[in-house]
Tab-separated table of C-alpha atoms in Angstrom:
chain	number	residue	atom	x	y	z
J	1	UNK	CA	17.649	-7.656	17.757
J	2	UNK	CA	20.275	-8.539	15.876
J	3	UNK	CA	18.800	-12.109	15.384
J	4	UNK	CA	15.124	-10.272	14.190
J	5	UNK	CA	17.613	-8.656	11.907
J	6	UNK	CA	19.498	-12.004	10.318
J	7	UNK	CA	15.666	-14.008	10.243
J	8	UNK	CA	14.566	-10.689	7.967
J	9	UNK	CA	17.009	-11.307	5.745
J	10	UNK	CA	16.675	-14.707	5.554
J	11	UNK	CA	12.905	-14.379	4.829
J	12	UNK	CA	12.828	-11.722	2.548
J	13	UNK	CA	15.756	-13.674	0.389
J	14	UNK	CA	12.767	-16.582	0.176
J	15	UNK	CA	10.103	-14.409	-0.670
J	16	UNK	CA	12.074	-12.668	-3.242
J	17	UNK	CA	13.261	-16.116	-4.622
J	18	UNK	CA	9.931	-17.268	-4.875
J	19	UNK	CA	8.198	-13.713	-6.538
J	20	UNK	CA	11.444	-13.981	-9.224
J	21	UNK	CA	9.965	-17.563	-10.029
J	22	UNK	CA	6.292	-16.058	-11.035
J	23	UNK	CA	7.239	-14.317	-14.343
J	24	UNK	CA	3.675	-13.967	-14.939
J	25	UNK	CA	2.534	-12.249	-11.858
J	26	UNK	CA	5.745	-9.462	-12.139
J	27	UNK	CA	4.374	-8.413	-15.244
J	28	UNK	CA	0.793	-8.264	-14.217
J	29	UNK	CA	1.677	-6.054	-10.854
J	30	UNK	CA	3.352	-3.690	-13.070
J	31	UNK	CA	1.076	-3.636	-16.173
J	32	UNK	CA	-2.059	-2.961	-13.680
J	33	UNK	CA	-0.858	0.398	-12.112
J	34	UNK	CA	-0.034	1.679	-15.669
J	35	UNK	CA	-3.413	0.429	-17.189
J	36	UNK	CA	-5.267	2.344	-13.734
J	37	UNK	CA	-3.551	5.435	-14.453
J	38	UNK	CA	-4.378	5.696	-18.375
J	39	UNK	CA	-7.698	4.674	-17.550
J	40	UNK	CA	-8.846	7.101	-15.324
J	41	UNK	CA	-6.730	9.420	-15.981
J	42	UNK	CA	-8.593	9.803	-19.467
J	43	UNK	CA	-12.220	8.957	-17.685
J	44	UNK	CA	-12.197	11.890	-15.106
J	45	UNK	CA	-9.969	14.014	-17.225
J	46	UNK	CA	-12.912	16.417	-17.204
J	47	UNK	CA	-13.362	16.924	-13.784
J	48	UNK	CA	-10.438	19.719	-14.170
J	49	UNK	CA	-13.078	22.129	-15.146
J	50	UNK	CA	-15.442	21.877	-12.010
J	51	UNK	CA	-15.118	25.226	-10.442
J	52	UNK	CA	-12.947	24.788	-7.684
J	53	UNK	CA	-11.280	22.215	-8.670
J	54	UNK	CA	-7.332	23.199	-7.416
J	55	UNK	CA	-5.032	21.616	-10.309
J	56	UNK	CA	-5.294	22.049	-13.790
J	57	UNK	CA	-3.529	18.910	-15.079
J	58	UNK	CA	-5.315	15.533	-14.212
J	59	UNK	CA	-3.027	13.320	-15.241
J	60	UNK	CA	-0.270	15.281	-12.939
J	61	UNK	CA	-2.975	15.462	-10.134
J	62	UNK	CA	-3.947	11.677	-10.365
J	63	UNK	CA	-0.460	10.089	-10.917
J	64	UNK	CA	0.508	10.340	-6.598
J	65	UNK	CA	-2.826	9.067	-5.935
J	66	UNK	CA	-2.690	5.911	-8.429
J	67	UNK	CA	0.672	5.461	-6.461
J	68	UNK	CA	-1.212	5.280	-3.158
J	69	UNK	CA	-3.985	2.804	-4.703
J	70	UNK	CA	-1.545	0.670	-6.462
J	71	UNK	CA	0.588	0.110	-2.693
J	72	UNK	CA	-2.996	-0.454	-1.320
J	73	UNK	CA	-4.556	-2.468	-3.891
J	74	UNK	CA	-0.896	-4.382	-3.992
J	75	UNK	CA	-0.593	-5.199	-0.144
J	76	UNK	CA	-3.876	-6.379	0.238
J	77	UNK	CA	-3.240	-9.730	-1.490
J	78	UNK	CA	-0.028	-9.970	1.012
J	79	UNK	CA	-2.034	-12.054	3.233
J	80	UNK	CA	-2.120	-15.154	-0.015
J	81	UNK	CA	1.285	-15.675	0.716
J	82	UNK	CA	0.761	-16.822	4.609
J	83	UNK	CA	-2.514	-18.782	3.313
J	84	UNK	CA	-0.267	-20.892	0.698
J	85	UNK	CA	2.169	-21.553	3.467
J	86	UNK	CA	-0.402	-22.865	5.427
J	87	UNK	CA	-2.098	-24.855	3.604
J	88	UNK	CA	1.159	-26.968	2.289
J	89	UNK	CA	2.746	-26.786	6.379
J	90	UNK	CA	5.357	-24.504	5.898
J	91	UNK	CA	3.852	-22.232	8.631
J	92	UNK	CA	3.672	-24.721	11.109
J	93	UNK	CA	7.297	-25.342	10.387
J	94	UNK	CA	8.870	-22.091	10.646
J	95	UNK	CA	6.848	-21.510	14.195
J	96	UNK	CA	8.161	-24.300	15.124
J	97	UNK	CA	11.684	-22.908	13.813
J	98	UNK	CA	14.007	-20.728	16.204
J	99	UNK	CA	12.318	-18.121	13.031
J	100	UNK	CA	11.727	-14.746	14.924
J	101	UNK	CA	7.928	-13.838	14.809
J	102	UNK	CA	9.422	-10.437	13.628
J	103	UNK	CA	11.725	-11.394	11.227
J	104	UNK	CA	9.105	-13.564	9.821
J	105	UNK	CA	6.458	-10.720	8.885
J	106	UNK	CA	9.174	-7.954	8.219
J	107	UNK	CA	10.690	-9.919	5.984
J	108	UNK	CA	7.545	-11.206	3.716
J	109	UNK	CA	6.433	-7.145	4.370
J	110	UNK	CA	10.212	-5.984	2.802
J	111	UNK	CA	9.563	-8.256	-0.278
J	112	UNK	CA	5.884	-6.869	-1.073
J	113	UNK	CA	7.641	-3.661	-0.398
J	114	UNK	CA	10.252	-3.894	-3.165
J	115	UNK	CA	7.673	-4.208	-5.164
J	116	UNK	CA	5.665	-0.986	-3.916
J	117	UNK	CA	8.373	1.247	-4.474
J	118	UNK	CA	8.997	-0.353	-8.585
J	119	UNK	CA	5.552	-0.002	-9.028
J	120	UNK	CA	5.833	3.833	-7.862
J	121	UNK	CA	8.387	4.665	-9.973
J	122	UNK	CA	6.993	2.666	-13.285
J	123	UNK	CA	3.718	4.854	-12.154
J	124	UNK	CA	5.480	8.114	-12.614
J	125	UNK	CA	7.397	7.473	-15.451
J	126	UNK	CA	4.360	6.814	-17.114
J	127	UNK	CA	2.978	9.954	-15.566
J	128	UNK	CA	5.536	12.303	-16.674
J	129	UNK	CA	5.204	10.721	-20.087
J	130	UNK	CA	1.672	11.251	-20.193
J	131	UNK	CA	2.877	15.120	-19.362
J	132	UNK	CA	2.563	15.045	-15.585
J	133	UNK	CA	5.126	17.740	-14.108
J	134	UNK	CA	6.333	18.333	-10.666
J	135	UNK	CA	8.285	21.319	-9.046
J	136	UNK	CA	8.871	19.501	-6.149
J	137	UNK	CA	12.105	18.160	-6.700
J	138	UNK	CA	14.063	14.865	-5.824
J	139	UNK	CA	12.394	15.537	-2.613
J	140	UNK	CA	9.223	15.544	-3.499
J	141	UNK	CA	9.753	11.969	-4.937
J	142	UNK	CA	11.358	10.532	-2.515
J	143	UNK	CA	8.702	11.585	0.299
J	144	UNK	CA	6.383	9.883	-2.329
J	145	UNK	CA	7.896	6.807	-2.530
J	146	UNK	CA	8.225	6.872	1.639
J	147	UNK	CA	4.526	7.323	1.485
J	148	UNK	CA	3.823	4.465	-0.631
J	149	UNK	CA	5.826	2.376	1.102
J	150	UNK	CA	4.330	2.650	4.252
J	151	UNK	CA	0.537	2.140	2.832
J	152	UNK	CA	2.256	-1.251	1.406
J	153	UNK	CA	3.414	-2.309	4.925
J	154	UNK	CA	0.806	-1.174	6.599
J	155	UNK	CA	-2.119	-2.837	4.477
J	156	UNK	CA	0.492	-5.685	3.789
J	157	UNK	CA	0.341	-6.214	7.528
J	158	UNK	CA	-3.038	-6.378	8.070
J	159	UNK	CA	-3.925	-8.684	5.104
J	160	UNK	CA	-0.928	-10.890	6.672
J	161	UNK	CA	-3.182	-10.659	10.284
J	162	UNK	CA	-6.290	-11.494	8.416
J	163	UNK	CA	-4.631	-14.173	6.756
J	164	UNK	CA	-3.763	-15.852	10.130
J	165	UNK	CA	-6.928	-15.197	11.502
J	166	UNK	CA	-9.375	-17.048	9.081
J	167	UNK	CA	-6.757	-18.929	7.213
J	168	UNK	CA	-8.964	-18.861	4.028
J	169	UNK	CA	-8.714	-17.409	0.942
J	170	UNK	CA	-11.749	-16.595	-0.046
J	171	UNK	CA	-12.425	-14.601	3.379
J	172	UNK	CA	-9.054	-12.556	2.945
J	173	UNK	CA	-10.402	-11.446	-0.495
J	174	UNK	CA	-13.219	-10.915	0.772
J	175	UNK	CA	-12.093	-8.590	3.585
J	176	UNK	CA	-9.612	-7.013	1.371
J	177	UNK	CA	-11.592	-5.874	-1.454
J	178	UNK	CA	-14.194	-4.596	1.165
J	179	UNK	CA	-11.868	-2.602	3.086
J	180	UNK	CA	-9.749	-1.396	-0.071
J	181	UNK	CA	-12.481	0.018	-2.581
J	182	UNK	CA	-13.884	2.257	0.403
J	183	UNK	CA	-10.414	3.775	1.362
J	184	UNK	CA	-9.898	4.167	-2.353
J	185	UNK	CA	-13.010	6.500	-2.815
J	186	UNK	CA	-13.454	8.237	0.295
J	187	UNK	CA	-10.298	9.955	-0.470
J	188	UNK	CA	-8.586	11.933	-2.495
J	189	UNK	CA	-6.975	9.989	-4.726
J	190	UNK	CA	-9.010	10.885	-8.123
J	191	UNK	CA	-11.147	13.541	-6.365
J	192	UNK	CA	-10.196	17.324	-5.241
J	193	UNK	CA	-11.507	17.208	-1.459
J	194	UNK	CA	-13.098	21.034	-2.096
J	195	UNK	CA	-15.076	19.823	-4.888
J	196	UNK	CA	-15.632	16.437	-3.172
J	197	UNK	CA	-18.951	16.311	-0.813
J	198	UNK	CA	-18.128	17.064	3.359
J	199	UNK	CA	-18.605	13.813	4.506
J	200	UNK	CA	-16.284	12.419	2.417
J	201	UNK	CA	-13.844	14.886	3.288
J	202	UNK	CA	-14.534	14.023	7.013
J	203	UNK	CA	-14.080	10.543	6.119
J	204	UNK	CA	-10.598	11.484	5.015
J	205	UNK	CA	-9.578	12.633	7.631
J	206	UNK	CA	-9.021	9.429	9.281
J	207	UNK	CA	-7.938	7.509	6.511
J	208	UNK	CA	-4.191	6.586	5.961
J	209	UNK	CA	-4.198	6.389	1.953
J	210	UNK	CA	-5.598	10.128	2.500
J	211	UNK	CA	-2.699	10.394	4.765
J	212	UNK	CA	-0.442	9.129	1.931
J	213	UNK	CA	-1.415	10.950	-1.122
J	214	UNK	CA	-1.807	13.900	0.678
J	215	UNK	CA	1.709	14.175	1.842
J	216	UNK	CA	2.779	13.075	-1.572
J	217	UNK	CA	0.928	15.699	-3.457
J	218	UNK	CA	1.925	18.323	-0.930
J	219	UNK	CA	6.005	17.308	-1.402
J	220	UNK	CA	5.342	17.402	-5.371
J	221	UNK	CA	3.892	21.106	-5.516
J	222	UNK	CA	6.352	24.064	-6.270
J	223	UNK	CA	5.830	25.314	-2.667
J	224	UNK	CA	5.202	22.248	-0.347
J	225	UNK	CA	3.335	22.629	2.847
J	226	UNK	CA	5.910	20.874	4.590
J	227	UNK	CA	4.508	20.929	8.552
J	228	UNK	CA	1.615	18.822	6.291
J	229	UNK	CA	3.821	16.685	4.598
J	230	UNK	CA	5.614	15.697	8.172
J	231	UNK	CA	2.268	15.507	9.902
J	232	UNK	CA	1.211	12.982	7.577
J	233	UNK	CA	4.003	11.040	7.904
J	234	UNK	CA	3.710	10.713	11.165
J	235	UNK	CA	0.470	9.659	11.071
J	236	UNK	CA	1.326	6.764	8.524
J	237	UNK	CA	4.585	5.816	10.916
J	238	UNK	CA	2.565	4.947	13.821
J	239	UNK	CA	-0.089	3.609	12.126
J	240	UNK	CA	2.186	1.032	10.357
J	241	UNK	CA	4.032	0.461	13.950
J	242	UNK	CA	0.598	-0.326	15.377
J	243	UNK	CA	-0.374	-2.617	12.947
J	244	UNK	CA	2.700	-4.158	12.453
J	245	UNK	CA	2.849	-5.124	16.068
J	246	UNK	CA	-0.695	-6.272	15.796
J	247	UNK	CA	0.008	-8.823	12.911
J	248	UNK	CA	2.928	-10.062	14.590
J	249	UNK	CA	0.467	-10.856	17.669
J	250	UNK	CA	-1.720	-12.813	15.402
J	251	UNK	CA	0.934	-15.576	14.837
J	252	UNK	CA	-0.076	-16.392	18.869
J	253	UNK	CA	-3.932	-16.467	17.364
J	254	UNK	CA	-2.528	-18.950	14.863
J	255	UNK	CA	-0.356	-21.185	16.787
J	256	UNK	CA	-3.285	-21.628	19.411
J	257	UNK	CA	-6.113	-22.415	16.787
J	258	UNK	CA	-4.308	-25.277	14.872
């Protein structure tokens, strides 16, 4: 354990290195959540007077879930990182390494994830300045930016297991961009579920970004539902511990195919 725990730190140090040397792709992952949220929240701004619909204020409504899609959106390009190691060796080299298999995807995860949780709070400042309010309380935010965390290492994961899998850029695109857009929109990140049709509510159900936004919204309102909030949680724990361990198998998928 406590070598898993010096090869994290190690590898996040890298990856952190390495994002600090990309000027150019900071400023685009933090211009892009800002640009999502201004955009739609001025596009569906009018959806506030569907009957039914349960918040009055879109912008304060749509700010958690642009947090959600920003961590999903974000993590599922995690996967380029493994791809650029592999195609100049460096993979091969840290297998071959004493490297912990553990240490080796937390760490990469950790850096993506230091990301998440700038991009989160960037999101709500805009929010709140766009005149997004919250009664929820340091709590609430913090319990957001849990939330959005865990869609980033979760999604980060498996775009790092597709990445070992097919070992091809185009493919993890692909695959990303056709799992992301559905769990964007079945969901209900711009969209009240009640006013929302019942399959896509049922969809929901079983999708962790709904997990995620849900428990954020619910930790934001004046009087949080928190049995929800901890359910949800707990659904996006073990789903990122099932994952996680699954991406770390694929390193065994890799290591045989080459």
């Amino acid at each position: 354990m406590s070598a898993t725990i010096s090869h994290t730190g190690l590898v996040l140090g890298r990856w952190t290195r390495a994002s600090y040397r990309q000027p150019a792709l900071i400023a685009f992952t933090l211009v892009q959540p800002a640009i999502w949220l201004l955009l739609f929240g001025q596009l569906f701004q009018g959806v506030v007077h569907i009957p039914g619909f349960g918040n009055s204020s879109y912008i304060a409504f749509l700010t958690p879930g642009i947090v959600m899609m920003t961590a999903l959106m974000t993590s599922g390009w995690s996967g380029t990182s493994f791809i650029q190691d592999m195609e100049r060796g460096v993979m091969d080299r840290m297998l071959a390494s004493p490297v912990s298999r553990g240490g080796l995807m937390a760490g990469q995860l950790l850096s993506s994830a230091s990301t998440t949780l700038i991009q989160t709070i960037l999101v709500f400042a805009i929010g709140i300045a766009a005149g997004a309010r919250y009664h929820g309380g340091i709590g609430g935010y913090l319990v957001t930016i849990l939330a959005s965390v865990l869609v980033g290492l979760s999604f980060g994961s498996l775009s790092n297991a597709v990445a070992l899998l097919t070992r091809q850029q185009t493919a993890l695109i692909g695959i990303s961009q056709f799992v992301s857009l559905p769990l964007t929109f079945m969901s209900s990140i711009m969209i009240d579920p009640s006013v929302a049709p019942h399959w896509v509510n049922v969809a929901a159900r079983f999708n962790p970004v709904d997990w995620a936004t849900i428990a954020a919204r619910q930790s934001l309102a004046a009087n949080p539902d928190w049995s929800s909030v901890w359910r949800h949680l707990g659904y996006l724990v073990a789903f990122a511990l099932v994952v996680g361990w699954l991406s770390t198998r694929a390193f065994r998928t890799y290591q045989r195919s080459v």
